[in-house]
mmCIF file of C-alpha atoms in Angstrom:
data_model
loop_
_atom_site.group_PDB
_atom_site.id
_atom_site.type_symbol
_atom_site.label_atom_id
_atom_site.label_comp_id
_atom_site.label_asym_id
_atom_site.label_seq_id
_atom_site.Cartn_x
_atom_site.Cartn_y
_atom_site.Cartn_z
ATOM 1 C CA UNK A 1 160.136 -60.598 -236.329
ATOM 2 C CA UNK A 2 156.455 -60.411 -237.297
ATOM 3 C CA UNK A 3 156.209 -64.217 -237.344
ATOM 4 C CA UNK A 4 157.760 -64.427 -233.872
ATOM 5 C CA UNK A 5 155.279 -61.853 -232.537
ATOM 6 C CA UNK A 6 152.358 -63.739 -234.089
ATOM 7 C CA UNK A 7 153.535 -67.013 -232.552
ATOM 8 C CA UNK A 8 153.907 -65.338 -229.140
ATOM 9 C CA UNK A 9 150.378 -63.926 -229.336
ATOM 10 C CA UNK A 10 149.057 -67.344 -230.402
ATOM 11 C CA UNK A 11 150.869 -69.027 -227.508
ATOM 12 C CA UNK A 12 149.470 -66.507 -225.006
ATOM 13 C CA UNK A 13 145.983 -67.006 -226.418
ATOM 14 C CA UNK A 14 146.319 -70.787 -226.068
ATOM 15 C CA UNK A 15 147.531 -70.504 -222.457
ATOM 16 C CA UNK A 16 144.705 -68.146 -221.481
ATOM 17 C CA UNK A 17 142.160 -70.349 -223.271
ATOM 18 C CA UNK A 18 143.331 -73.414 -221.320
ATOM 19 C CA UNK A 19 143.188 -71.416 -218.078
ATOM 20 C CA UNK A 20 139.619 -70.422 -218.902
ATOM 21 C CA UNK A 21 138.493 -73.961 -219.773
ATOM 22 C CA UNK A 22 140.065 -75.721 -216.800
ATOM 23 C CA UNK A 23 140.272 -73.033 -214.092
ATOM 24 C CA UNK A 24 138.192 -69.888 -214.600
ATOM 25 C CA UNK A 25 135.090 -71.096 -216.439
ATOM 26 C CA UNK A 26 133.401 -72.397 -213.284
ATOM 27 C CA UNK A 27 134.160 -69.139 -211.460
ATOM 28 C CA UNK A 28 133.289 -65.648 -212.780
ATOM 29 C CA UNK A 29 130.407 -65.333 -210.296
ATOM 30 C CA UNK A 30 130.316 -61.528 -210.594
ATOM 31 C CA UNK A 31 129.994 -61.793 -214.356
ATOM 32 C CA UNK A 32 127.024 -64.139 -213.921
ATOM 33 C CA UNK A 33 125.284 -61.438 -211.850
ATOM 34 C CA UNK A 34 125.901 -58.824 -214.551
ATOM 35 C CA UNK A 35 124.978 -61.218 -217.360
ATOM 36 C CA UNK A 36 121.643 -61.860 -215.620
ATOM 37 C CA UNK A 37 121.158 -58.098 -215.231
ATOM 38 C CA UNK A 38 121.671 -57.625 -218.976
ATOM 39 C CA UNK A 39 118.977 -60.228 -219.667
ATOM 40 C CA UNK A 40 116.593 -58.649 -217.178
ATOM 41 C CA UNK A 41 117.097 -55.186 -218.641
ATOM 42 C CA UNK A 42 116.461 -56.519 -222.154
ATOM 43 C CA UNK A 43 113.208 -58.088 -220.904
ATOM 44 C CA UNK A 44 112.288 -54.872 -218.995
ATOM 45 C CA UNK A 45 112.384 -56.777 -215.685
ATOM 46 C CA UNK A 46 113.520 -55.275 -212.384
ATOM 47 C CA UNK A 47 117.273 -55.516 -211.793
ATOM 48 C CA UNK A 48 117.328 -55.347 -208.005
ATOM 49 C CA UNK A 49 115.778 -58.340 -206.253
ATOM 50 C CA UNK A 50 116.043 -59.165 -202.560
ATOM 51 C CA UNK A 51 115.991 -62.903 -203.320
ATOM 52 C CA UNK A 52 119.342 -62.529 -205.125
ATOM 53 C CA UNK A 53 120.950 -61.934 -201.700
ATOM 54 C CA UNK A 54 124.699 -61.274 -201.855
ATOM 55 C CA UNK A 55 124.594 -61.673 -205.637
ATOM 56 C CA UNK A 56 122.213 -58.781 -206.186
ATOM 57 C CA UNK A 57 123.151 -56.429 -209.043
ATOM 58 C CA UNK A 58 124.621 -53.310 -207.380
ATOM 59 C CA UNK A 59 125.434 -50.959 -210.270
ATOM 60 C CA UNK A 60 123.433 -48.306 -212.081
ATOM 61 C CA UNK A 61 120.910 -49.596 -214.654
ATOM 62 C CA UNK A 62 123.101 -48.047 -217.389
ATOM 63 C CA UNK A 63 125.875 -50.524 -216.476
ATOM 64 C CA UNK A 64 123.549 -53.432 -217.305
ATOM 65 C CA UNK A 65 123.297 -52.134 -220.882
ATOM 66 C CA UNK A 66 126.927 -53.151 -221.454
ATOM 67 C CA UNK A 67 125.907 -56.784 -220.964
ATOM 68 C CA UNK A 68 122.890 -56.795 -223.273
ATOM 69 C CA UNK A 69 124.855 -58.019 -226.350
ATOM 70 C CA UNK A 70 126.426 -60.808 -224.241
ATOM 71 C CA UNK A 71 123.013 -61.822 -222.880
ATOM 72 C CA UNK A 72 122.062 -63.194 -226.326
ATOM 73 C CA UNK A 73 124.801 -65.842 -226.011
ATOM 74 C CA UNK A 74 124.705 -68.954 -223.820
ATOM 75 C CA UNK A 75 126.308 -68.268 -220.431
ATOM 76 C CA UNK A 76 129.515 -70.249 -221.097
ATOM 77 C CA UNK A 77 130.095 -68.475 -224.425
ATOM 78 C CA UNK A 78 129.393 -65.075 -222.855
ATOM 79 C CA UNK A 79 131.843 -65.925 -220.061
ATOM 80 C CA UNK A 80 134.551 -66.736 -222.614
ATOM 81 C CA UNK A 81 134.016 -63.467 -224.491
ATOM 82 C CA UNK A 82 134.041 -61.390 -221.290
ATOM 83 C CA UNK A 83 137.086 -63.281 -219.977
ATOM 84 C CA UNK A 84 139.162 -62.191 -222.967
ATOM 85 C CA UNK A 85 137.761 -58.649 -222.825
ATOM 86 C CA UNK A 86 138.977 -58.348 -219.201
ATOM 87 C CA UNK A 87 142.397 -59.792 -220.112
ATOM 88 C CA UNK A 88 142.787 -57.360 -223.037
ATOM 89 C CA UNK A 89 141.750 -54.432 -220.818
ATOM 90 C CA UNK A 90 144.162 -55.547 -218.056
ATOM 91 C CA UNK A 91 147.068 -55.680 -220.518
ATOM 92 C CA UNK A 92 145.952 -52.328 -221.938
ATOM 93 C CA UNK A 93 146.179 -50.723 -218.480
ATOM 94 C CA UNK A 94 149.898 -51.498 -218.375
ATOM 95 C CA UNK A 95 150.380 -50.357 -221.982
ATOM 96 C CA UNK A 96 148.431 -47.099 -221.514
ATOM 97 C CA UNK A 97 150.266 -46.345 -218.233
ATOM 98 C CA UNK A 98 153.567 -46.660 -220.082
ATOM 99 C CA UNK A 99 152.313 -44.392 -222.860
ATOM 100 C CA UNK A 100 151.167 -41.778 -220.338
ATOM 101 C CA UNK A 101 154.589 -41.717 -218.672
ATOM 102 C CA UNK A 102 156.474 -41.568 -221.971
ATOM 103 C CA UNK A 103 154.613 -38.362 -222.880
ATOM 104 C CA UNK A 104 157.102 -36.589 -220.628
ATOM 105 C CA UNK A 105 160.200 -38.828 -220.541
ATOM 106 C CA UNK A 106 161.685 -42.131 -221.623
ATOM 107 C CA UNK A 107 161.208 -44.989 -219.179
ATOM 108 C CA UNK A 108 163.069 -48.254 -218.597
ATOM 109 C CA UNK A 109 161.487 -51.648 -219.209
ATOM 110 C CA UNK A 110 161.501 -52.529 -215.485
ATOM 111 C CA UNK A 111 159.176 -49.555 -214.880
ATOM 112 C CA UNK A 112 156.624 -51.312 -217.093
ATOM 113 C CA UNK A 113 157.226 -54.844 -215.765
ATOM 114 C CA UNK A 114 157.399 -54.426 -211.966
ATOM 115 C CA UNK A 115 154.036 -52.719 -211.161
ATOM 116 C CA UNK A 116 151.802 -55.383 -212.775
ATOM 117 C CA UNK A 117 153.856 -58.066 -211.018
ATOM 118 C CA UNK A 118 153.322 -56.289 -207.676
ATOM 119 C CA UNK A 119 149.581 -56.092 -208.412
ATOM 120 C CA UNK A 120 149.298 -59.544 -210.021
ATOM 121 C CA UNK A 121 146.968 -60.938 -207.343
ATOM 122 C CA UNK A 122 144.439 -58.172 -208.025
ATOM 123 C CA UNK A 123 144.519 -58.660 -211.786
ATOM 124 C CA UNK A 124 144.057 -62.425 -211.370
ATOM 125 C CA UNK A 125 141.175 -61.913 -208.940
ATOM 126 C CA UNK A 126 139.528 -59.477 -211.357
ATOM 127 C CA UNK A 127 139.728 -62.079 -214.133
ATOM 128 C CA UNK A 128 138.574 -64.918 -211.883
ATOM 129 C CA UNK A 129 135.452 -63.014 -210.793
ATOM 130 C CA UNK A 130 134.725 -61.637 -214.264
ATOM 131 C CA UNK A 131 134.611 -58.127 -212.799
ATOM 132 C CA UNK A 132 134.307 -54.840 -214.693
ATOM 133 C CA UNK A 133 136.978 -52.728 -212.937
ATOM 134 C CA UNK A 134 139.623 -53.281 -215.632
ATOM 135 C CA UNK A 135 137.180 -52.008 -218.280
ATOM 136 C CA UNK A 136 136.255 -48.930 -216.199
ATOM 137 C CA UNK A 137 139.890 -48.228 -215.335
ATOM 138 C CA UNK A 138 140.897 -48.401 -218.991
ATOM 139 C CA UNK A 139 138.395 -45.614 -219.686
ATOM 140 C CA UNK A 140 139.757 -43.538 -216.792
ATOM 141 C CA UNK A 141 143.326 -44.110 -218.022
ATOM 142 C CA UNK A 142 142.296 -42.838 -221.466
ATOM 143 C CA UNK A 143 140.796 -39.833 -219.631
ATOM 144 C CA UNK A 144 144.166 -39.251 -217.923
ATOM 145 C CA UNK A 145 146.021 -39.661 -221.219
ATOM 146 C CA UNK A 146 143.747 -37.107 -222.931
ATOM 147 C CA UNK A 147 144.189 -34.632 -220.075
ATOM 148 C CA UNK A 148 147.985 -34.992 -220.092
ATOM 149 C CA UNK A 149 148.103 -34.404 -223.847
ATOM 150 C CA UNK A 150 145.641 -31.514 -223.561
ATOM 151 C CA UNK A 151 147.942 -29.767 -221.084
ATOM 152 C CA UNK A 152 150.630 -29.766 -223.782
ATOM 153 C CA UNK A 153 148.500 -28.601 -226.683
ATOM 154 C CA UNK A 154 145.543 -26.824 -224.970
ATOM 155 C CA UNK A 155 143.285 -28.830 -227.288
ATOM 156 C CA UNK A 156 139.560 -28.456 -226.574
ATOM 157 C CA UNK A 157 138.853 -31.723 -228.386
ATOM 158 C CA UNK A 158 141.120 -33.683 -226.036
ATOM 159 C CA UNK A 159 139.518 -32.091 -222.983
ATOM 160 C CA UNK A 160 136.066 -33.039 -224.276
ATOM 161 C CA UNK A 161 137.281 -36.601 -224.942
ATOM 162 C CA UNK A 162 138.618 -36.757 -221.369
ATOM 163 C CA UNK A 163 135.168 -35.793 -220.106
ATOM 164 C CA UNK A 164 133.438 -38.436 -222.232
ATOM 165 C CA UNK A 165 135.761 -41.171 -220.918
ATOM 166 C CA UNK A 166 135.029 -39.958 -217.382
ATOM 167 C CA UNK A 167 131.275 -40.011 -218.059
ATOM 168 C CA UNK A 168 131.570 -43.574 -219.361
ATOM 169 C CA UNK A 169 133.365 -44.567 -216.155
ATOM 170 C CA UNK A 170 130.609 -43.063 -213.979
ATOM 171 C CA UNK A 171 127.890 -44.762 -216.046
ATOM 172 C CA UNK A 172 129.531 -48.141 -215.450
ATOM 173 C CA UNK A 173 130.608 -47.591 -211.826
ATOM 174 C CA UNK A 174 129.677 -44.444 -209.854
ATOM 175 C CA UNK A 175 132.997 -44.449 -207.975
ATOM 176 C CA UNK A 176 134.425 -42.476 -210.921
ATOM 177 C CA UNK A 177 132.499 -39.476 -209.542
ATOM 178 C CA UNK A 178 135.629 -38.824 -207.463
ATOM 179 C CA UNK A 179 136.886 -36.852 -210.494
ATOM 180 C CA UNK A 180 133.919 -34.436 -210.418
ATOM 181 C CA UNK A 181 135.453 -32.069 -207.796
ATOM 182 C CA UNK A 182 138.838 -32.538 -209.487
ATOM 183 C CA UNK A 183 137.520 -31.101 -212.767
ATOM 184 C CA UNK A 184 135.966 -28.207 -210.828
ATOM 185 C CA UNK A 185 139.199 -27.381 -208.971
ATOM 186 C CA UNK A 186 141.229 -27.667 -212.211
ATOM 187 C CA UNK A 187 138.593 -25.579 -214.068
ATOM 188 C CA UNK A 188 138.251 -28.230 -216.771
ATOM 189 C CA UNK A 189 134.776 -26.996 -217.682
ATOM 190 C CA UNK A 190 134.621 -28.628 -221.126
ATOM 191 C CA UNK A 191 135.567 -32.014 -219.671
ATOM 192 C CA UNK A 192 133.032 -31.565 -216.887
ATOM 193 C CA UNK A 193 130.235 -30.545 -219.272
ATOM 194 C CA UNK A 194 130.862 -33.334 -221.799
ATOM 195 C CA UNK A 195 131.077 -35.862 -218.972
ATOM 196 C CA UNK A 196 127.849 -34.685 -217.317
ATOM 197 C CA UNK A 197 126.023 -34.807 -220.669
ATOM 198 C CA UNK A 198 127.231 -38.398 -221.154
ATOM 199 C CA UNK A 199 126.104 -39.353 -217.620
ATOM 200 C CA UNK A 200 122.649 -37.823 -218.146
ATOM 201 C CA UNK A 201 122.231 -39.731 -221.419
ATOM 202 C CA UNK A 202 123.382 -42.929 -219.688
ATOM 203 C CA UNK A 203 120.879 -42.456 -216.842
ATOM 204 C CA UNK A 204 118.054 -41.775 -219.293
ATOM 205 C CA UNK A 205 118.945 -44.630 -221.698
ATOM 206 C CA UNK A 206 117.246 -47.503 -219.744
ATOM 207 C CA UNK A 207 113.943 -45.677 -220.413
ATOM 208 C CA UNK A 208 114.136 -47.350 -223.841
ATOM 209 C CA UNK A 209 113.247 -50.593 -222.020
ATOM 210 C CA UNK A 210 111.286 -49.367 -218.980
ATOM 211 C CA UNK A 211 109.708 -46.151 -220.153
ATOM 212 C CA UNK A 212 110.286 -42.830 -218.359
ATOM 213 C CA UNK A 213 108.295 -43.712 -215.222
ATOM 214 C CA UNK A 214 109.741 -47.229 -215.029
ATOM 215 C CA UNK A 215 113.261 -45.824 -215.407
ATOM 216 C CA UNK A 216 112.702 -43.516 -212.426
ATOM 217 C CA UNK A 217 111.403 -46.446 -210.366
ATOM 218 C CA UNK A 218 114.361 -48.711 -211.168
ATOM 219 C CA UNK A 219 116.838 -45.943 -210.206
ATOM 220 C CA UNK A 220 115.019 -45.544 -206.856
ATOM 221 C CA UNK A 221 115.317 -49.310 -206.367
ATOM 222 C CA UNK A 222 119.058 -49.082 -207.059
ATOM 223 C CA UNK A 223 119.560 -46.346 -204.449
ATOM 224 C CA UNK A 224 117.434 -48.188 -201.892
ATOM 225 C CA UNK A 225 119.045 -51.619 -202.254
ATOM 226 C CA UNK A 226 122.574 -50.158 -202.290
ATOM 227 C CA UNK A 227 122.019 -48.246 -199.039
ATOM 228 C CA UNK A 228 120.503 -51.346 -197.396
ATOM 229 C CA UNK A 229 123.210 -53.806 -198.479
ATOM 230 C CA UNK A 230 126.300 -51.644 -197.805
ATOM 231 C CA UNK A 231 126.435 -51.814 -193.950
ATOM 232 C CA UNK A 232 126.421 -55.639 -193.940
ATOM 233 C CA UNK A 233 129.430 -55.718 -196.289
ATOM 234 C CA UNK A 234 131.715 -53.432 -194.252
ATOM 235 C CA UNK A 235 133.113 -56.404 -192.325
ATOM 236 C CA UNK A 236 133.795 -58.435 -195.450
ATOM 237 C CA UNK A 237 137.349 -59.779 -195.611
ATOM 238 C CA UNK A 238 137.976 -58.338 -199.088
ATOM 239 C CA UNK A 239 136.682 -54.842 -198.271
ATOM 240 C CA UNK A 240 139.779 -52.627 -197.948
ATOM 241 C CA UNK A 241 138.043 -49.251 -197.693
ATOM 242 C CA UNK A 242 138.899 -46.812 -194.912
ATOM 243 C CA UNK A 243 135.361 -47.242 -193.595
ATOM 244 C CA UNK A 244 135.837 -51.023 -193.465
ATOM 245 C CA UNK A 245 139.222 -50.588 -191.753
ATOM 246 C CA UNK A 246 137.698 -48.717 -188.811
ATOM 247 C CA UNK A 247 134.666 -51.007 -188.741
ATOM 248 C CA UNK A 248 136.962 -54.016 -188.338
ATOM 249 C CA UNK A 249 139.148 -52.227 -185.783
ATOM 250 C CA UNK A 250 136.363 -50.777 -183.596
ATOM 251 C CA UNK A 251 133.285 -52.885 -184.342
ATOM 252 C CA UNK A 252 131.202 -49.721 -183.917
ATOM 253 C CA UNK A 253 129.519 -48.310 -187.026
ATOM 254 C CA UNK A 254 129.008 -44.760 -185.657
ATOM 255 C CA UNK A 255 132.623 -44.470 -184.468
ATOM 256 C CA UNK A 256 133.839 -45.949 -187.756
ATOM 257 C CA UNK A 257 131.782 -43.470 -189.765
ATOM 258 C CA UNK A 258 133.243 -40.537 -187.794
ATOM 259 C CA UNK A 259 136.878 -41.737 -188.040
ATOM 260 C CA UNK A 260 136.560 -42.665 -191.716
ATOM 261 C CA UNK A 261 134.984 -39.271 -192.452
ATOM 262 C CA UNK A 262 137.897 -37.514 -190.735
ATOM 263 C CA UNK A 263 140.521 -39.483 -192.688
ATOM 264 C CA UNK A 264 138.685 -39.012 -196.003
ATOM 265 C CA UNK A 265 138.406 -35.267 -195.335
ATOM 266 C CA UNK A 266 142.150 -35.194 -194.621
ATOM 267 C CA UNK A 267 142.787 -37.072 -197.892
ATOM 268 C CA UNK A 268 140.661 -34.514 -199.758
ATOM 269 C CA UNK A 269 142.777 -31.629 -198.400
ATOM 270 C CA UNK A 270 145.896 -33.679 -199.168
ATOM 271 C CA UNK A 271 144.825 -34.051 -202.811
ATOM 272 C CA UNK A 272 144.031 -30.331 -202.942
ATOM 273 C CA UNK A 273 147.576 -29.606 -201.721
ATOM 274 C CA UNK A 274 148.966 -31.882 -204.459
ATOM 275 C CA UNK A 275 146.957 -29.995 -207.092
ATOM 276 C CA UNK A 276 148.000 -26.550 -205.823
ATOM 277 C CA UNK A 277 151.641 -27.658 -205.584
ATOM 278 C CA UNK A 278 151.593 -28.774 -209.218
ATOM 279 C CA UNK A 279 149.908 -25.649 -210.576
ATOM 280 C CA UNK A 280 152.892 -24.523 -212.651
ATOM 281 C CA UNK A 281 154.075 -28.018 -213.638
ATOM 282 C CA UNK A 282 153.593 -29.568 -217.062
ATOM 283 C CA UNK A 283 151.354 -32.656 -217.224
ATOM 284 C CA UNK A 284 150.603 -32.335 -213.509
ATOM 285 C CA UNK A 285 147.357 -34.267 -214.049
ATOM 286 C CA UNK A 286 149.250 -37.565 -214.478
ATOM 287 C CA UNK A 287 150.301 -37.793 -210.822
ATOM 288 C CA UNK A 288 147.057 -36.200 -209.604
ATOM 289 C CA UNK A 289 144.875 -38.690 -211.454
ATOM 290 C CA UNK A 290 147.053 -41.593 -210.288
ATOM 291 C CA UNK A 291 146.437 -40.530 -206.661
ATOM 292 C CA UNK A 292 142.681 -40.197 -207.193
ATOM 293 C CA UNK A 293 142.553 -43.641 -208.821
ATOM 294 C CA UNK A 294 144.202 -45.149 -205.729
ATOM 295 C CA UNK A 295 141.763 -43.229 -203.515
ATOM 296 C CA UNK A 296 138.721 -44.790 -205.234
ATOM 297 C CA UNK A 297 138.740 -48.157 -203.398
ATOM 298 C CA UNK A 298 139.902 -46.465 -200.188
ATOM 299 C CA UNK A 299 137.075 -43.904 -199.933
ATOM 300 C CA UNK A 300 134.299 -46.034 -201.440
ATOM 301 C CA UNK A 301 132.420 -47.912 -198.665
ATOM 302 C CA UNK A 302 132.512 -51.038 -200.856
ATOM 303 C CA UNK A 303 136.184 -50.863 -201.808
ATOM 304 C CA UNK A 304 137.052 -54.416 -202.824
ATOM 305 C CA UNK A 305 140.747 -55.288 -202.864
ATOM 306 C CA UNK A 306 140.879 -56.245 -206.550
ATOM 307 C CA UNK A 307 139.891 -52.652 -207.423
ATOM 308 C CA UNK A 308 143.472 -51.756 -206.444
ATOM 309 C CA UNK A 309 144.555 -52.725 -209.965
ATOM 310 C CA UNK A 310 143.758 -49.042 -210.594
ATOM 311 C CA UNK A 311 147.026 -48.186 -208.850
ATOM 312 C CA UNK A 312 149.248 -49.505 -211.663
ATOM 313 C CA UNK A 313 149.935 -45.981 -212.971
ATOM 314 C CA UNK A 314 150.829 -44.690 -209.489
ATOM 315 C CA UNK A 315 153.186 -47.610 -208.906
ATOM 316 C CA UNK A 316 154.880 -46.962 -212.262
ATOM 317 C CA UNK A 317 155.508 -43.349 -211.232
ATOM 318 C CA UNK A 318 157.104 -44.492 -207.951
ATOM 319 C CA UNK A 319 159.229 -47.202 -209.593
ATOM 320 C CA UNK A 320 160.416 -44.744 -212.243
ATOM 321 C CA UNK A 321 161.467 -42.226 -209.550
ATOM 322 C CA UNK A 322 162.660 -44.855 -207.042
ATOM 323 C CA UNK A 323 166.212 -43.501 -206.731
ATOM 324 C CA UNK A 324 164.946 -39.998 -205.958
ATOM 325 C CA UNK A 325 164.033 -41.245 -202.476
ATOM 326 C CA UNK A 326 166.628 -41.542 -199.691
ATOM 327 C CA UNK A 327 168.098 -44.955 -198.884
ATOM 328 C CA UNK A 328 165.857 -45.339 -195.821
ATOM 329 C CA UNK A 329 162.658 -44.525 -197.732
ATOM 330 C CA UNK A 330 163.676 -46.804 -200.597
ATOM 331 C CA UNK A 331 163.822 -49.575 -197.991
ATOM 332 C CA UNK A 332 160.342 -48.655 -196.722
ATOM 333 C CA UNK A 333 159.078 -48.655 -200.315
ATOM 334 C CA UNK A 334 160.525 -52.122 -201.017
ATOM 335 C CA UNK A 335 158.999 -53.567 -197.828
ATOM 336 C CA UNK A 336 155.642 -51.998 -198.691
ATOM 337 C CA UNK A 337 155.711 -53.474 -202.192
ATOM 338 C CA UNK A 338 156.813 -56.830 -200.759
ATOM 339 C CA UNK A 339 153.786 -56.966 -198.435
ATOM 340 C CA UNK A 340 151.417 -56.009 -201.279
ATOM 341 C CA UNK A 341 152.882 -58.650 -203.594
ATOM 342 C CA UNK A 342 153.154 -61.623 -201.239
ATOM 343 C CA UNK A 343 150.047 -61.304 -199.060
ATOM 344 C CA UNK A 344 148.701 -64.461 -200.705
ATOM 345 C CA UNK A 345 146.741 -67.443 -199.441
ATOM 346 C CA UNK A 346 149.340 -69.862 -200.881
ATOM 347 C CA UNK A 347 152.114 -68.173 -198.876
ATOM 348 C CA UNK A 348 150.367 -67.078 -195.679
ATOM 349 C CA UNK A 349 147.786 -69.810 -195.260
ATOM 350 C CA UNK A 350 144.104 -69.405 -194.378
ATOM 351 C CA UNK A 351 144.438 -68.332 -190.718
ATOM 352 C CA UNK A 352 147.237 -65.788 -191.133
ATOM 353 C CA UNK A 353 145.692 -64.295 -194.283
ATOM 354 C CA UNK A 354 142.306 -63.981 -192.564
ATOM 355 C CA UNK A 355 143.957 -62.114 -189.681
ATOM 356 C CA UNK A 356 145.944 -59.962 -192.137
ATOM 357 C CA UNK A 357 142.764 -58.995 -193.993
ATOM 358 C CA UNK A 358 140.844 -58.402 -190.752
ATOM 359 C CA UNK A 359 143.446 -55.765 -189.846
ATOM 360 C CA UNK A 360 143.077 -54.171 -193.325
ATOM 361 C CA UNK A 361 146.863 -53.950 -193.663
ATOM 362 C CA UNK A 362 146.450 -53.472 -197.434
ATOM 363 C CA UNK A 363 144.624 -50.194 -196.754
ATOM 364 C CA UNK A 364 147.696 -48.939 -194.880
ATOM 365 C CA UNK A 365 149.957 -50.184 -197.697
ATOM 366 C CA UNK A 366 148.187 -48.043 -200.258
ATOM 367 C CA UNK A 367 147.980 -45.003 -198.004
ATOM 368 C CA UNK A 368 151.783 -45.320 -197.912
ATOM 369 C CA UNK A 369 151.812 -45.481 -201.731
ATOM 370 C CA UNK A 370 149.852 -42.187 -201.792
ATOM 371 C CA UNK A 371 152.418 -40.707 -199.380
ATOM 372 C CA UNK A 372 155.284 -41.591 -201.734
ATOM 373 C CA UNK A 373 153.476 -39.984 -204.672
ATOM 374 C CA UNK A 374 152.797 -36.898 -202.531
ATOM 375 C CA UNK A 375 156.500 -36.625 -201.696
ATOM 376 C CA UNK A 376 157.337 -36.573 -205.410
ATOM 377 C CA UNK A 377 154.879 -33.706 -205.902
ATOM 378 C CA UNK A 378 156.200 -31.878 -202.819
ATOM 379 C CA UNK A 379 159.686 -32.052 -204.348
ATOM 380 C CA UNK A 380 158.142 -31.064 -207.714
ATOM 381 C CA UNK A 381 159.658 -34.113 -209.374
ATOM 382 C CA UNK A 382 156.427 -34.897 -211.226
#
């Protein structure tokens, strides 16, 4: 049995290595941006340069620190290392999701298999670009796991660990700040405090390279360049945020901002209802965190479609409880999953896919996913 497992792992490694050498190696453009940022940080150079154009580094300076060790390697070697890190993290997301669900109940194998197949296009795109979302999401899944286990044992250590994983997520990508009000509403003060301490240390840490004054300057540059570059990216084909949806539908930024604000406010009250409804339930945080993870790319102005790999836990919850829905709603669920899975260039072609993305249909698909999760909480299933 052990030999068979070793051979399977070796075969998978060989397949992924060949894919890297002949398919992915020349891509990974987002990794190249981050790799360059790691080099610049190490040399105490500015991270945010107008001449970089679309490929300007857009994350906090603390995120560039993750790439410093890789910046010592030649680019192709660093790409290979990061490629396998992203693959391992992507596989871990499925594994951790299964572990989170089995804290409360046994689950069937199809519950584990179907969600990553539905989201395959987003995982592949993440790997192709050399993005960091799988790494960040793994940290947020560990946060969810710690919180679910803490609700069983009331362990302070697990709550603190949850906060540290959250802080790590914010340091790498600020969209994880969506959990800040969640910790406040849930009164998870130890998680909130440990997370804030981690974030403060992460924000201060680039001062090792820039000095205190230089660190303040580079953070101002980050805020300035992010605010300037965001409006031009709202019409991007791959932007599936609610803001981008209304921008593509109306073509008017002021109207889009108002409509998006209204929908996001409604979502916030919706999430609050979910939390209140689950007040007396055990491990209520599992469904709540799964909803917030899906909300991240929807409420972030720069919500790229591949960030939807974060929804793997939410999809597992729906698949596991599939037969709790009526026959009609099961049909709606299947159609919704079908659209998510097969909205591919190879199937739809360039023109139809471009039109599909210009309508931001995927945004609607995942708002429907949130609705299904909300129904399960309304019925107090999970």
